[in-house]
Short mmCIF file of C-alpha atoms in Angstrom, two decimals:
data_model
loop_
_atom_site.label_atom_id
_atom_site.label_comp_id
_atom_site.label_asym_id
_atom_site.label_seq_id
_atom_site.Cartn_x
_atom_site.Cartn_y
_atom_site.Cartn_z
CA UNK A 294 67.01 -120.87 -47.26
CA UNK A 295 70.35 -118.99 -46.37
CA UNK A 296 69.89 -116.38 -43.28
CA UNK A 297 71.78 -113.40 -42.72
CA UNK A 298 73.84 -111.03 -45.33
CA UNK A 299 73.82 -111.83 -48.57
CA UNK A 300 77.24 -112.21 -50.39
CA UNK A 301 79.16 -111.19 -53.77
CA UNK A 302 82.49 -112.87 -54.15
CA UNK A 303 84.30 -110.47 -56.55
CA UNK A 304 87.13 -112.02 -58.72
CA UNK A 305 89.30 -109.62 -60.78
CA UNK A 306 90.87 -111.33 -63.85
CA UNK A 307 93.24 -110.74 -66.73
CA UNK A 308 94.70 -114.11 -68.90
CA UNK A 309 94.46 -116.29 -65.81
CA UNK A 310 92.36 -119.02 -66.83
CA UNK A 311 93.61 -121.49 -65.27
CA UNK A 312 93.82 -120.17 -62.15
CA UNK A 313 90.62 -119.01 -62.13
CA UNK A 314 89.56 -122.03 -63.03
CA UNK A 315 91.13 -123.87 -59.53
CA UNK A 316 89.62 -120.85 -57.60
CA UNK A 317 86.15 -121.07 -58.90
CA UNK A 318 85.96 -124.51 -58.25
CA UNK A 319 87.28 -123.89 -54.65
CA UNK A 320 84.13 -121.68 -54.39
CA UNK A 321 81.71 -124.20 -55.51
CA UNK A 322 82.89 -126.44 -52.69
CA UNK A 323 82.27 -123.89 -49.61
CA UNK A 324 79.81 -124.79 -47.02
CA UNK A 325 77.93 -121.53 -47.34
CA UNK A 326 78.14 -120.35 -51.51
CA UNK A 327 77.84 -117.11 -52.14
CA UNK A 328 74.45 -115.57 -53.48
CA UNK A 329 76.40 -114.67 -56.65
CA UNK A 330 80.32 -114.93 -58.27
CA UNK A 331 80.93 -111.23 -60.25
CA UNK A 332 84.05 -112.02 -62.31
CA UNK A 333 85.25 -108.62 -63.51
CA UNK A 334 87.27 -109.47 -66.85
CA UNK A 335 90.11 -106.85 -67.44
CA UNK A 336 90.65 -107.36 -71.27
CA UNK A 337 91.84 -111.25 -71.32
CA UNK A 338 92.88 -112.65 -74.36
CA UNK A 339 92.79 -116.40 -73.05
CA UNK A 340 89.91 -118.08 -71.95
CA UNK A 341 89.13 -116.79 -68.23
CA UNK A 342 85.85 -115.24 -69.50
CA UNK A 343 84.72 -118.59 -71.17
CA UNK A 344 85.81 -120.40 -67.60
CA UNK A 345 84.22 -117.82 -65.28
CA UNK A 346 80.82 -118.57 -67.27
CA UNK A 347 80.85 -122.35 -67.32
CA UNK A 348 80.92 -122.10 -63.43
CA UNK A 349 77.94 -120.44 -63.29
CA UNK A 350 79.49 -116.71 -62.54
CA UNK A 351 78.62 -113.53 -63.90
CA UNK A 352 81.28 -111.96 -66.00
CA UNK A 353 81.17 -108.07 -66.31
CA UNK A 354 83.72 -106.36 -68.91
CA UNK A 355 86.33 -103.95 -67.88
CA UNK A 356 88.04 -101.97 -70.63
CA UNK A 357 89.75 -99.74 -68.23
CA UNK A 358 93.44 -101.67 -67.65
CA UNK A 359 94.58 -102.40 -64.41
CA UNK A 360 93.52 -103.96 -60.93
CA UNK A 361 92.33 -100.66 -59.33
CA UNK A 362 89.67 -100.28 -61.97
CA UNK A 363 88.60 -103.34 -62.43
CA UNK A 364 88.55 -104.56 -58.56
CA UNK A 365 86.41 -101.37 -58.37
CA UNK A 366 84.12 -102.42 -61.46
CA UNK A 367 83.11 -105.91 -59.56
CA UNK A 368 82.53 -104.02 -56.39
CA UNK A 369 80.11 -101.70 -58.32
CA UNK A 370 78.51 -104.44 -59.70
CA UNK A 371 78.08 -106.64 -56.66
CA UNK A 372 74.36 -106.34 -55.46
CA UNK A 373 74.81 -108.22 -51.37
CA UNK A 374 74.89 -106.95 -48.43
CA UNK A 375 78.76 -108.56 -48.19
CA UNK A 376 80.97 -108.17 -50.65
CA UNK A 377 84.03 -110.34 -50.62
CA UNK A 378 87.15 -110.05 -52.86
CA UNK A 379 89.97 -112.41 -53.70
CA UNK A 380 92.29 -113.26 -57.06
CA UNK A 381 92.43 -115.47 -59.47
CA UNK A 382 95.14 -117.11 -58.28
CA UNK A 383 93.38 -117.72 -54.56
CA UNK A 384 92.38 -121.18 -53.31
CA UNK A 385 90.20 -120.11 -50.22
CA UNK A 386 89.47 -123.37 -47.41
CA UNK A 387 85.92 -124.59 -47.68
CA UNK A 388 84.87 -122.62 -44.68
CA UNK A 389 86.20 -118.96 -45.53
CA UNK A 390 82.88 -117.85 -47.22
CA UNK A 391 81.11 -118.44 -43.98
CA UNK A 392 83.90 -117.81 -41.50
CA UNK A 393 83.67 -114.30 -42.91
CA UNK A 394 79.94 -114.00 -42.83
CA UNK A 395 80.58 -114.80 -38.99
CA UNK A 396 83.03 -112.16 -38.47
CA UNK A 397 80.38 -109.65 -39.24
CA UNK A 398 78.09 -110.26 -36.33
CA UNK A 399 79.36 -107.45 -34.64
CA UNK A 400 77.73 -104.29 -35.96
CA UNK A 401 80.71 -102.30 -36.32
CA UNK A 402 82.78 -103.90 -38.24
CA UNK A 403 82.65 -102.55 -41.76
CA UNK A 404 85.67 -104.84 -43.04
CA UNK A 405 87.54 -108.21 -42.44
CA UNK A 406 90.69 -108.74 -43.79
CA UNK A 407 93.57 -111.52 -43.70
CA UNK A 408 96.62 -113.46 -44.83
CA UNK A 409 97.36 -116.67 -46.52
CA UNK A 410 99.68 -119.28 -47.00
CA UNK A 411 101.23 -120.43 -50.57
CA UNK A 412 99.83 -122.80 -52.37
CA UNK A 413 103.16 -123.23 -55.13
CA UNK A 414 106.72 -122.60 -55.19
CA UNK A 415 108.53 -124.34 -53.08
CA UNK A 416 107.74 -126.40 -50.53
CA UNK A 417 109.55 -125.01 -47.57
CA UNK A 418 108.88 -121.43 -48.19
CA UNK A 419 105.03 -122.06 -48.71
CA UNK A 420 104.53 -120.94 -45.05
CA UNK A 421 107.31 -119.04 -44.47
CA UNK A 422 107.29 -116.78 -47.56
CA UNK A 423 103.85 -115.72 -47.08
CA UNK A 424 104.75 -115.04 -43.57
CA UNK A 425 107.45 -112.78 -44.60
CA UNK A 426 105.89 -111.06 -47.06
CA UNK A 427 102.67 -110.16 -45.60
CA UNK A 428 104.81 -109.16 -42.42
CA UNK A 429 106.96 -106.74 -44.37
CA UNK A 430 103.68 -105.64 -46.08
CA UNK A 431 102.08 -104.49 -42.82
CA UNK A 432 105.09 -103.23 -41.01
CA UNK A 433 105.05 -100.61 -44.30
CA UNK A 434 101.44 -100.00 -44.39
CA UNK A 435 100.19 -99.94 -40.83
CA UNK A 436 102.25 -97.28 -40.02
CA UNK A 437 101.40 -95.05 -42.97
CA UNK A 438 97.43 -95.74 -42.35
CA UNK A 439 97.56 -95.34 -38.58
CA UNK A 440 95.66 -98.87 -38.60
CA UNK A 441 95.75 -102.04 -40.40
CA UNK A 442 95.69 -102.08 -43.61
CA UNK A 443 93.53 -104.04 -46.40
CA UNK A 444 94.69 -106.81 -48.37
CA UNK A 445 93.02 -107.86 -51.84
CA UNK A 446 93.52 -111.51 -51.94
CA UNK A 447 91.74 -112.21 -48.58
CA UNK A 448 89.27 -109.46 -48.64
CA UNK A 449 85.25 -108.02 -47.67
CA UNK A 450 83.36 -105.50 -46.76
CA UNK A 451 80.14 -104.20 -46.57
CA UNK A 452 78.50 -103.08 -49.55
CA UNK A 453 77.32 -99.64 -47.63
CA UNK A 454 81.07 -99.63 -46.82
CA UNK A 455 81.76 -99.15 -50.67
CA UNK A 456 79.41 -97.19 -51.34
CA UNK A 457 80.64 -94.62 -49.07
CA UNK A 458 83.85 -94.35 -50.31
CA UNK A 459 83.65 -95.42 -54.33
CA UNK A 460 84.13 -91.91 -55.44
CA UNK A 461 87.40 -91.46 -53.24
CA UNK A 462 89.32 -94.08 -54.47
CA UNK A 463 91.90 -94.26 -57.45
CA UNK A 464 92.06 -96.14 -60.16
CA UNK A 465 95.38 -95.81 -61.24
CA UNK A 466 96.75 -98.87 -62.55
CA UNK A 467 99.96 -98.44 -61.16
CA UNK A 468 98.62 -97.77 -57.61
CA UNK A 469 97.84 -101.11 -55.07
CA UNK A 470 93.96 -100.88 -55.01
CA UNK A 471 93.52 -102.77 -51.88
CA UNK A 472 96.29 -99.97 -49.70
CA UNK A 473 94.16 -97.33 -51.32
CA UNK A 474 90.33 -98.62 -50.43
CA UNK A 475 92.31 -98.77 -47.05
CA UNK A 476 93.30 -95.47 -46.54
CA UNK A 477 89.21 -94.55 -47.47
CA UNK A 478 87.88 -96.71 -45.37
CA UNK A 479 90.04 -96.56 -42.39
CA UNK A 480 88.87 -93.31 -41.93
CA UNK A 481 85.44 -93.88 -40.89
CA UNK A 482 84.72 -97.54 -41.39
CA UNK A 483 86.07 -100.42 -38.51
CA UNK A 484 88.39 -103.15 -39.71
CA UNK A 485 88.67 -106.19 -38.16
CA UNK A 486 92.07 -109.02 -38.85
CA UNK A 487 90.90 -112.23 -39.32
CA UNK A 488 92.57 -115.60 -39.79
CA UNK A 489 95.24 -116.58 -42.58
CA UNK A 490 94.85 -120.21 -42.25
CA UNK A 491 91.24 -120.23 -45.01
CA UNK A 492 93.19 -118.65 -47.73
CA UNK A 493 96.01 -120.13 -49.99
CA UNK A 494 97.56 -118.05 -53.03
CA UNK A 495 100.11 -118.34 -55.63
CA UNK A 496 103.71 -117.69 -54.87
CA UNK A 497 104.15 -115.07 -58.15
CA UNK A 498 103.66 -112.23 -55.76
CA UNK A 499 106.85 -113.07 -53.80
CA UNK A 500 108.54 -113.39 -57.03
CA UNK A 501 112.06 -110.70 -57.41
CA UNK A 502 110.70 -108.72 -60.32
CA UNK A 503 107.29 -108.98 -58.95
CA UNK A 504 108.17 -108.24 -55.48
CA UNK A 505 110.17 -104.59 -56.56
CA UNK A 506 106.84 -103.79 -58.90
CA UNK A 507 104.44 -104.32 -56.38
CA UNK A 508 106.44 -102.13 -53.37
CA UNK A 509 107.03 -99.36 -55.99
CA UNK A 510 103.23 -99.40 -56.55
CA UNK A 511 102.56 -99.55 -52.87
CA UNK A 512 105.09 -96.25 -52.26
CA UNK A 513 103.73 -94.71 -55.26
CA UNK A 514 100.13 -95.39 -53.33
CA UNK A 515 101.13 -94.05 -49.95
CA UNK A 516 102.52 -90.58 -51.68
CA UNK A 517 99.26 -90.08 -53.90
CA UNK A 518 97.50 -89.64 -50.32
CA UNK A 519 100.10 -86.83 -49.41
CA UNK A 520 100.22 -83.96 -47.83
CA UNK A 521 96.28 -85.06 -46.48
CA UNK A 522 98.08 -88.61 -45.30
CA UNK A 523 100.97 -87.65 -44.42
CA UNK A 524 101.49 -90.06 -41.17
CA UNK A 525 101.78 -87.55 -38.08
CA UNK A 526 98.37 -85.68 -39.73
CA UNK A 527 96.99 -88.98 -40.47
CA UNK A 528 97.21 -90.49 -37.28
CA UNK A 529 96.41 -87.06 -34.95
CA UNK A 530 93.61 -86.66 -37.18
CA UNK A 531 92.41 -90.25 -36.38
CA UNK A 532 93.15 -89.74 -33.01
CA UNK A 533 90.92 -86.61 -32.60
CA UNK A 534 88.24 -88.60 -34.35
CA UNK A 535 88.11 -91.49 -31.62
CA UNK A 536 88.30 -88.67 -28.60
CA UNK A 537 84.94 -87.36 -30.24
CA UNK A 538 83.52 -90.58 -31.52
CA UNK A 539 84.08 -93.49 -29.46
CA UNK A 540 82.57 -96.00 -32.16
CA UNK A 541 84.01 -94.96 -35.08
CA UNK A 542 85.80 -91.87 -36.81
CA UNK A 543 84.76 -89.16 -38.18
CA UNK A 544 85.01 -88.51 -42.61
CA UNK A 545 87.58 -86.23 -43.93
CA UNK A 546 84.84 -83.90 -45.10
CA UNK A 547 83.80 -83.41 -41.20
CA UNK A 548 87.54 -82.68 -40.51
CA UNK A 549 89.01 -80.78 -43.35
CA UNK A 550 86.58 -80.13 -45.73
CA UNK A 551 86.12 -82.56 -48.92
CA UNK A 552 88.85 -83.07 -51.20
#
């Protein structure tokens, strides 16, 4: 009998089969399995609800398009303590599911976060793409948060965590859902970095048309928080919330009022 949190892995899909296919199959082979696999399925036309069932997970519909809504669908669904998010097209190591468990022994931290490493395109950029890119990512977000920010293919947090914040977040389908969950959550929730080195995903993201779509969406993320966000308010309001509260900060509704 498993001890300690129980744990949702929350998969995201849309005509991905057969990546989903290589990252359920990656799940079935961690040392500690989740309690349950939520696949949310955004609309596919192929066959990644017919895969997500022969593994044994639970597939829940999402009619609204987009990642956003259908990252936040799964969460909604997801009934452990833990919930834990990654893509289709992510390979985790055998020992992420219970590396992250561990990285929630200390009671406040509300979220664990982390790179990966490539697991296609070419060879010689499989490390040092990903480093790149996820580099470039947080040197754009962490400023604009005021701490680190959240990223969806190597993702959890506590369900209470959610549950706090579901009604703040978008879901736009042209916004990045895991910069957004980031900017709710960062307010009064504790994140923690953890290690890159359990997670491998597909080298699309880095891709030149994909690249330019996905930092539109994150700018076009970062300015739906504005004038609230804006980085100097952001961070002195963050900064007044640790003087007060040494463990965590306080909500915006404590600060400014609710939005």
């Amino acid at each position: 009998m498993l001890v300690g949190p129980t744990v949702s892995v929350v998969i995201p899909v849309r005509d991905d089969a057969e990546h989903l296919r290589r990252c359920l199959d990656a799940l079935t082979a961690q040392t500690r399995r989740a309690d349950e696999i939520v696949v949310v399925d955004n609309g596919s036309r192929d066959g990644s609800a017919d895969v997500a069932r022969a593994a044994g997970a639970r597939v829940v519909p999402c009619a609204e398009p987009g990642i956003p809504a259908a990252a936040a669908t799964g969460y909604d669904a997801a009934r452990s303590d833990l919930i834990l998010r990654l893509d289709a097209d992510s390979i985790p190591e055998p020992t992420w599911i219970a590396s992250t468990v561990t990285a929630f022994g200390e009671e406040d931290v509300d979220a664990v976060t982390a790179g990966a490493v490539f697991h296609d395109g070419p060879a010689w950029g499989r490390v040092l793409l990903a480093v790149a890119f996820l580099t470039v990512y947080t040197a754009f977000a962490a400023p604009a948060l005021g701490h680190a920010p959240l990223w969806g293919s190597n993702l959890a947090f506590r369900r209470s965590a959610w549950l706090a914040v579901r009604d703040q977040v978008h879901r736009d389908p042209e916004l990045h859902d895991d910069l957004d969950l980031a900017y709710h959550l960062g307010e009064r929730h504790r994140i923690r970095v953890g290690s890159s080195r359990l997670m491998r995903v597909s080298w699309r993201t880095v891709r030149p048309g994909r690249f330019a779509k996905s930092f539109s969406r994150g700018m076009g993320t970062v300015f739906a928080h504005w004038p609230e966000d804006i980085p100097p308010a952001r961070w002195a309001r963050l900064a007044r919330a640790r003087l007060t509260r040494t463990d965590r900060p306080v909500p915006h509704a404590a600060i400014r009022g609710s939005r």
